[in-house]
PDB file of C-alpha atoms in Angstrom:
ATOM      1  CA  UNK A   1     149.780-265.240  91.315  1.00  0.00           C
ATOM      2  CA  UNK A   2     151.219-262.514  89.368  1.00  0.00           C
ATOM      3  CA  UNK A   3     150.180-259.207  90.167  1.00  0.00           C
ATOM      4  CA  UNK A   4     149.961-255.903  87.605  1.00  0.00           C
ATOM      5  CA  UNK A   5     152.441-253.316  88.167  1.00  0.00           C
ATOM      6  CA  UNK A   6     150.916-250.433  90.262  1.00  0.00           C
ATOM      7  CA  UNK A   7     152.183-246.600  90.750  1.00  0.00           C
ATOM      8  CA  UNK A   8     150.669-244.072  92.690  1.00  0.00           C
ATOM      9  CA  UNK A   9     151.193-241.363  94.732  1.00  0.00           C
ATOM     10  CA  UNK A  10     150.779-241.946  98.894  1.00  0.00           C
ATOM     11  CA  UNK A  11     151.327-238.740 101.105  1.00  0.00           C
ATOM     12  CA  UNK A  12     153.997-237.274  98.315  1.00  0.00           C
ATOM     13  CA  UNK A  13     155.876-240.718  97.982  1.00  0.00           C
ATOM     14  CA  UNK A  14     156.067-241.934  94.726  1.00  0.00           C
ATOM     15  CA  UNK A  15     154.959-245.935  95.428  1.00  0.00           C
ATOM     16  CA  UNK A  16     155.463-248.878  93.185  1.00  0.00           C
ATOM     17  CA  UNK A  17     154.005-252.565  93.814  1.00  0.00           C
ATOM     18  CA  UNK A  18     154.325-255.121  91.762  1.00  0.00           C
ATOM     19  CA  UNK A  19     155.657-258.949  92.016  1.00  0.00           C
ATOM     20  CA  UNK A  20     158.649-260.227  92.400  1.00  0.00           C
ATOM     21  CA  UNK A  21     161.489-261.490  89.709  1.00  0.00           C
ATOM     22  CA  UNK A  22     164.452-264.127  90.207  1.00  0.00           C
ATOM     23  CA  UNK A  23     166.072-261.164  90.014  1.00  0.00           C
ATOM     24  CA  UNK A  24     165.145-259.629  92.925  1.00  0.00           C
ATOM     25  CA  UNK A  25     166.584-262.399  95.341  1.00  0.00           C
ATOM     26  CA  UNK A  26     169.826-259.919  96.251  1.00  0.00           C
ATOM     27  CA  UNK A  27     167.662-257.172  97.554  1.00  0.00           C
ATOM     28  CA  UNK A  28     165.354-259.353  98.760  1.00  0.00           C
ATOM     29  CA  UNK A  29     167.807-261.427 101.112  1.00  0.00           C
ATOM     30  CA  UNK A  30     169.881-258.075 102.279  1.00  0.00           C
ATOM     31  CA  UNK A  31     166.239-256.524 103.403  1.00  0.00           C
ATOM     32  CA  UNK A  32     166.069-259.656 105.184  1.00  0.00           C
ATOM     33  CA  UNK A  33     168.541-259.557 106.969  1.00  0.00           C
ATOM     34  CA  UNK A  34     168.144-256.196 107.702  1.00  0.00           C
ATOM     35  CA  UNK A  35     164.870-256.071 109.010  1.00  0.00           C
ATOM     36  CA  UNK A  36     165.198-258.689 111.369  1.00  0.00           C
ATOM     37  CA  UNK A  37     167.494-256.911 112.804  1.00  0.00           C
ATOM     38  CA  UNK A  38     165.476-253.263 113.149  1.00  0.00           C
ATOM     39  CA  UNK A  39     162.689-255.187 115.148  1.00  0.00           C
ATOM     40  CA  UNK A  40     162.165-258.320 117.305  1.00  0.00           C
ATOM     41  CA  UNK A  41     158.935-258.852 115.595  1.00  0.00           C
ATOM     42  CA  UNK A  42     160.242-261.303 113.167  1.00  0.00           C
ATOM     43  CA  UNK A  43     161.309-264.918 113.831  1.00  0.00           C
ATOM     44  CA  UNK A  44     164.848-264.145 113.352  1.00  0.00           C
ATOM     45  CA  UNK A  45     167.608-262.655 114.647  1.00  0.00           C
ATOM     46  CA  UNK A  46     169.750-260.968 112.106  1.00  0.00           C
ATOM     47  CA  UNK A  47     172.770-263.105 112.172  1.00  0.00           C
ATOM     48  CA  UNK A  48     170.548-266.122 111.651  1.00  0.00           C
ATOM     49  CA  UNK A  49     169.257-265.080 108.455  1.00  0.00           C
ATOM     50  CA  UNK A  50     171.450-267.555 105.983  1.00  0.00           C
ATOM     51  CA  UNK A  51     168.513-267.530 103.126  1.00  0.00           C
ATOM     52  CA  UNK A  52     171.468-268.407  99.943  1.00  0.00           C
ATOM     53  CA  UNK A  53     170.340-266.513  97.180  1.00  0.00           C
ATOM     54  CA  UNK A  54     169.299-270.279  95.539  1.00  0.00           C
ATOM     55  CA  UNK A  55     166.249-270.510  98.246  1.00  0.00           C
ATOM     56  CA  UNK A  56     165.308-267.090  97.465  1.00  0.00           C
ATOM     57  CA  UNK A  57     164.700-267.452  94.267  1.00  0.00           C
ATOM     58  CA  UNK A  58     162.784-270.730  94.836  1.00  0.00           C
ATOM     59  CA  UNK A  59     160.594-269.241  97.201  1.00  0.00           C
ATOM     60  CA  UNK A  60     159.988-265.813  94.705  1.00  0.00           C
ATOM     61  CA  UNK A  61     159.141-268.432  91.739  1.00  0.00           C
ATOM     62  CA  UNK A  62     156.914-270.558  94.242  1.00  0.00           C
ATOM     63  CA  UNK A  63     155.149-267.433  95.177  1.00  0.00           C
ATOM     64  CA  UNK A  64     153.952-266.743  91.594  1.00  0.00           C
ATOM     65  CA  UNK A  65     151.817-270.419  91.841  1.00  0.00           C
ATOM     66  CA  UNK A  66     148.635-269.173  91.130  1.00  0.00           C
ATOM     67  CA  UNK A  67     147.344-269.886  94.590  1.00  0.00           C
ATOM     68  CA  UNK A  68     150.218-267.471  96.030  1.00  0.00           C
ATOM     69  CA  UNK A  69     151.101-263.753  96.101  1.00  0.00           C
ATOM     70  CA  UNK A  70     154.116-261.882  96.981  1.00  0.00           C
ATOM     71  CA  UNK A  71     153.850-258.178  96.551  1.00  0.00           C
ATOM     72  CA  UNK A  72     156.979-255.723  96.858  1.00  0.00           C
ATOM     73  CA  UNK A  73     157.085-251.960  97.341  1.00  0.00           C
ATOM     74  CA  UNK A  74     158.708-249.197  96.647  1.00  0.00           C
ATOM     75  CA  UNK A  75     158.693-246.004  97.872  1.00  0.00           C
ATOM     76  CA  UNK A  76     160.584-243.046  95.748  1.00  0.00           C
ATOM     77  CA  UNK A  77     162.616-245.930  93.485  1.00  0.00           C
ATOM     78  CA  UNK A  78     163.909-247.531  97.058  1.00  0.00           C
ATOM     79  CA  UNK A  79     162.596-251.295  98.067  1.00  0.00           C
ATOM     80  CA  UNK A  80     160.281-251.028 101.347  1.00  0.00           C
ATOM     81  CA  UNK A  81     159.048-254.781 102.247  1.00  0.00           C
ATOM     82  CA  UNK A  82     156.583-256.638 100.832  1.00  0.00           C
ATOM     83  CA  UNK A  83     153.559-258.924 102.254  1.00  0.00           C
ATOM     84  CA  UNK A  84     152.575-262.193 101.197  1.00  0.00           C
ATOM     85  CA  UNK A  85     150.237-265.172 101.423  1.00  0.00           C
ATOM     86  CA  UNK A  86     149.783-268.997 100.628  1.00  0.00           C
ATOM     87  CA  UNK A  87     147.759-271.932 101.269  1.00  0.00           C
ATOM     88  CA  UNK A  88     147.906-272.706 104.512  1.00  0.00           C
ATOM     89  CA  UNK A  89     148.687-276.695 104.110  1.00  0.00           C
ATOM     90  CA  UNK A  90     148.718-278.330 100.536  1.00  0.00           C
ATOM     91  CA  UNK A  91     145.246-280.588 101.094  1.00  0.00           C
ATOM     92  CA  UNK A  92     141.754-279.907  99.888  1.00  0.00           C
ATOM     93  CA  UNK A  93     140.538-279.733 103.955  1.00  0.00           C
ATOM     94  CA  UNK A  94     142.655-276.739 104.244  1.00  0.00           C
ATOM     95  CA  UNK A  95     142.686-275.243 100.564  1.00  0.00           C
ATOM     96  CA  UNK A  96     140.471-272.207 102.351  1.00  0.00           C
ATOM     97  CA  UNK A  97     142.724-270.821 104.183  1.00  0.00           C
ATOM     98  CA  UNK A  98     145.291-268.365 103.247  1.00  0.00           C
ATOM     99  CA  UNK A  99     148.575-267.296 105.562  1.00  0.00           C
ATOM    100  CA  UNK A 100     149.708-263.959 105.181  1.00  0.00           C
ATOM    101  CA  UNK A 101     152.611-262.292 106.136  1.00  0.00           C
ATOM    102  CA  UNK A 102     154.013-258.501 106.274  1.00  0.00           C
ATOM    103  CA  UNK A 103     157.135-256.778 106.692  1.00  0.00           C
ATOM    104  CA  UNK A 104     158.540-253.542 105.652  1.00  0.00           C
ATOM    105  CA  UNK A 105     161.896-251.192 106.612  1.00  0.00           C
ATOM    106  CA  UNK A 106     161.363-249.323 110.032  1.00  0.00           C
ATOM    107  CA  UNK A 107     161.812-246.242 108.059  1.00  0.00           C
ATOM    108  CA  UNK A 108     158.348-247.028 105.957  1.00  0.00           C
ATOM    109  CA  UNK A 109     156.374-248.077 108.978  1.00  0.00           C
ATOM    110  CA  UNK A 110     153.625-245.243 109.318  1.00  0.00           C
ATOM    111  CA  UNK A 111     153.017-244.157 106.424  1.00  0.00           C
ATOM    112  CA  UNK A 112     149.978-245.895 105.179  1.00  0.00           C
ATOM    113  CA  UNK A 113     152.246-248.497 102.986  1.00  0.00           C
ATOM    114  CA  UNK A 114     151.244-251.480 104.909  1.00  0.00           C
ATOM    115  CA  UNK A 115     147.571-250.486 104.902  1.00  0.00           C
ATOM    116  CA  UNK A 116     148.071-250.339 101.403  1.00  0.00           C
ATOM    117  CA  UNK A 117     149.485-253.551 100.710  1.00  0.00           C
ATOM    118  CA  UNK A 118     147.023-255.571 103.355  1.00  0.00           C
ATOM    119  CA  UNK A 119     143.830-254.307 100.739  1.00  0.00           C
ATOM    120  CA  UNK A 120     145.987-255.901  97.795  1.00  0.00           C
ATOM    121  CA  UNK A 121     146.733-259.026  99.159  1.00  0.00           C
ATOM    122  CA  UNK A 122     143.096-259.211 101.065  1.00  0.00           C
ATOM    123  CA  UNK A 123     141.314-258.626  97.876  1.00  0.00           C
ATOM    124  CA  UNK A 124     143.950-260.760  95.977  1.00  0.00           C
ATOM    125  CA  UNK A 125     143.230-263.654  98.574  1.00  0.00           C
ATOM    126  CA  UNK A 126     139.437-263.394  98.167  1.00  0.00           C
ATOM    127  CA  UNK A 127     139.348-263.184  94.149  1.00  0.00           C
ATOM    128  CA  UNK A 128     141.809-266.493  94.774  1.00  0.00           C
ATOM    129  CA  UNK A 129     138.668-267.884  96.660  1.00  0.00           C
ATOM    130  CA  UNK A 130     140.148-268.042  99.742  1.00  0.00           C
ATOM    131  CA  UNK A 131     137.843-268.308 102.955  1.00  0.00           C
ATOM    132  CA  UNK A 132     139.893-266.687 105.725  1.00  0.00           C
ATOM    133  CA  UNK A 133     143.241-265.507 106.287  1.00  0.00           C
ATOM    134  CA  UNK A 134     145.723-266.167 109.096  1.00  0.00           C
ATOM    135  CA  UNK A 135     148.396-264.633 110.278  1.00  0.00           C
ATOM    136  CA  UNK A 136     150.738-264.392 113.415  1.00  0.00           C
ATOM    137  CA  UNK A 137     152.180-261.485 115.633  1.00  0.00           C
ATOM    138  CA  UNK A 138     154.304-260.758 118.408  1.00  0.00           C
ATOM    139  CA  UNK A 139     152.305-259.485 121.030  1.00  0.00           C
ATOM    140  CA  UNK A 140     154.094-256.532 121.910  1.00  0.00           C
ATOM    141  CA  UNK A 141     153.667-255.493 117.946  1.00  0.00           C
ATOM    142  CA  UNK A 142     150.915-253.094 119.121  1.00  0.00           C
ATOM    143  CA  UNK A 143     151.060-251.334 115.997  1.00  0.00           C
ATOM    144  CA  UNK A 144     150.407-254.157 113.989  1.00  0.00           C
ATOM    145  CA  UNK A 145     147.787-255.496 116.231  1.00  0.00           C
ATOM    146  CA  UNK A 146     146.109-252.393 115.658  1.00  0.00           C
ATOM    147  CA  UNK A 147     146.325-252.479 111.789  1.00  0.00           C
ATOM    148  CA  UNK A 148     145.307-256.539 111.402  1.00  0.00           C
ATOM    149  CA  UNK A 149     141.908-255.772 113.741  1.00  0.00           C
ATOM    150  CA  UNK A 150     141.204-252.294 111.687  1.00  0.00           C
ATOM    151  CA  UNK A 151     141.075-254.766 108.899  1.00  0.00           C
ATOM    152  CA  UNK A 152     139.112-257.462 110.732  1.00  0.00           C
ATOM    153  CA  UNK A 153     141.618-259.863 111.876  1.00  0.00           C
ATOM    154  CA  UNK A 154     140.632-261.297 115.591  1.00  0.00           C
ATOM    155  CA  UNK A 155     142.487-263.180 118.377  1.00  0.00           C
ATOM    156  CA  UNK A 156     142.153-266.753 118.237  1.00  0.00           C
ATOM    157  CA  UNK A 157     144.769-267.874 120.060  1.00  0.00           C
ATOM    158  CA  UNK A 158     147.968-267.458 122.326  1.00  0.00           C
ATOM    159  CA  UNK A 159     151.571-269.018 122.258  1.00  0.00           C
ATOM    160  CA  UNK A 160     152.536-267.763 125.555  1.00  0.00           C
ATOM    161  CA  UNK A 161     156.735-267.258 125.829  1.00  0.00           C
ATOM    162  CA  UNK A 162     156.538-268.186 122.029  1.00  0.00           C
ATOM    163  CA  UNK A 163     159.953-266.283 121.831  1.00  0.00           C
ATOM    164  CA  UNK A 164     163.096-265.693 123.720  1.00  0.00           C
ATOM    165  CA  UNK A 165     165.097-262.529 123.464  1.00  0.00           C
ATOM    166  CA  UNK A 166     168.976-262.985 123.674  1.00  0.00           C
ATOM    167  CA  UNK A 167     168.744-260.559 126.696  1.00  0.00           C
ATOM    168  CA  UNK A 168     166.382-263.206 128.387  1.00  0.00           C
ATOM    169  CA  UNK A 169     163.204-261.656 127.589  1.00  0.00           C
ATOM    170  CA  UNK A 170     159.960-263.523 126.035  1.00  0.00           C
ATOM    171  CA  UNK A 171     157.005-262.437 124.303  1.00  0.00           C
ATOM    172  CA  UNK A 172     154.081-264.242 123.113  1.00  0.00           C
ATOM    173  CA  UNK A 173     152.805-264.774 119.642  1.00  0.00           C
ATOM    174  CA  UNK A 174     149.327-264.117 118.850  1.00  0.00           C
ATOM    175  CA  UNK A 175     147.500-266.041 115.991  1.00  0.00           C
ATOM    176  CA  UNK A 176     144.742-263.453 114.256  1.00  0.00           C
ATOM    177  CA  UNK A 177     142.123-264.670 111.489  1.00  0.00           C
ATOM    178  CA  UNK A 178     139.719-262.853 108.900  1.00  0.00           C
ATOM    179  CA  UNK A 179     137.030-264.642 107.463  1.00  0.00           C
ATOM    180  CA  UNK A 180     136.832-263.206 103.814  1.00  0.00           C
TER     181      UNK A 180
END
């Protein structure tokens, strides 16, 4: 799904949203990269980020199936992150649900930006006709835990030791759902 351009003004930061282009794939696989290595709330480390620029693109052009959304920000002309969301498994028992996914720079965290980009894609999801929406974080993410339940989202489940730190650390990962 293709999304209309959007500009507005949040807490004197000039934002921009809008989809995603093939030729975004550069800046999208360097932010990647990057962010997984400001935070151990992603999947990856930094150095195992090897996305070619080929499977970026793929995924950006899958992601404008009408069924799918990916929505990138900027704040003042620089990229932030973006969130996203797609069927949950390709079969008519499971065309209801929707998994979403968020992730922005450290230095946009705070600011209202993801709040802003969760209404999109919620609203987005339930035009779609989507039922619910999953999602899964890292349970020492207490700042996103707190955004995903302002919004709705519950606990449903637990991975316990889901992941393991390189210094020999685990957390758990926590699965959330919204019925739309």
């Amino acid at each position: 799904m293709l999304i209309e351009k959007e500009c507005f003004d949040l807490n004197g930061h000039e934002i921009l949203l809008r989809g995603a282009e093939p030729e975004d794939a550069p800046l999208m696989v360097g932010y990647l990269k990057t962010v997984s290595g400001e935070t151990k709330f992603l999947s990856k480390e930094a150095d195992e980020v090897n996305i070619t620029l080929e499977q970026e693109i793929s995924f950006i052009n899958k992601m404008k199936e009408p069924r799918n959304l990916l929505i990138i920000a900027f704040v003042d002309g620089e990229y932030a992150g973006n969130c996203s969301f797609s069927v949950k498994k390709e079969s008519r028992r499971n065309a209801h649900r929707a998994e979403f996914g968020i992730a922005l720079f450290q230095k946009y965290t705070g600011m209202g930006l993801g709040r802003v980009l969760m209404e999109r894609a919620i609203g987005c999801a339930g035009k779609l006709g989507y039922e619910q929406m999953e999602l899964t974080v890292v349970s020492e993410n207490e700042r996103a835990k707190k955004l995903y339940k302002s919004f709705g989202f519950y606990e449903y489940g637990r991975l316990p030791n889901a992941n393991k730190y390189d210094d020999g650390t685990f957390s758990d990962d926590i699965f959330m759902i919204k019925t739309l």
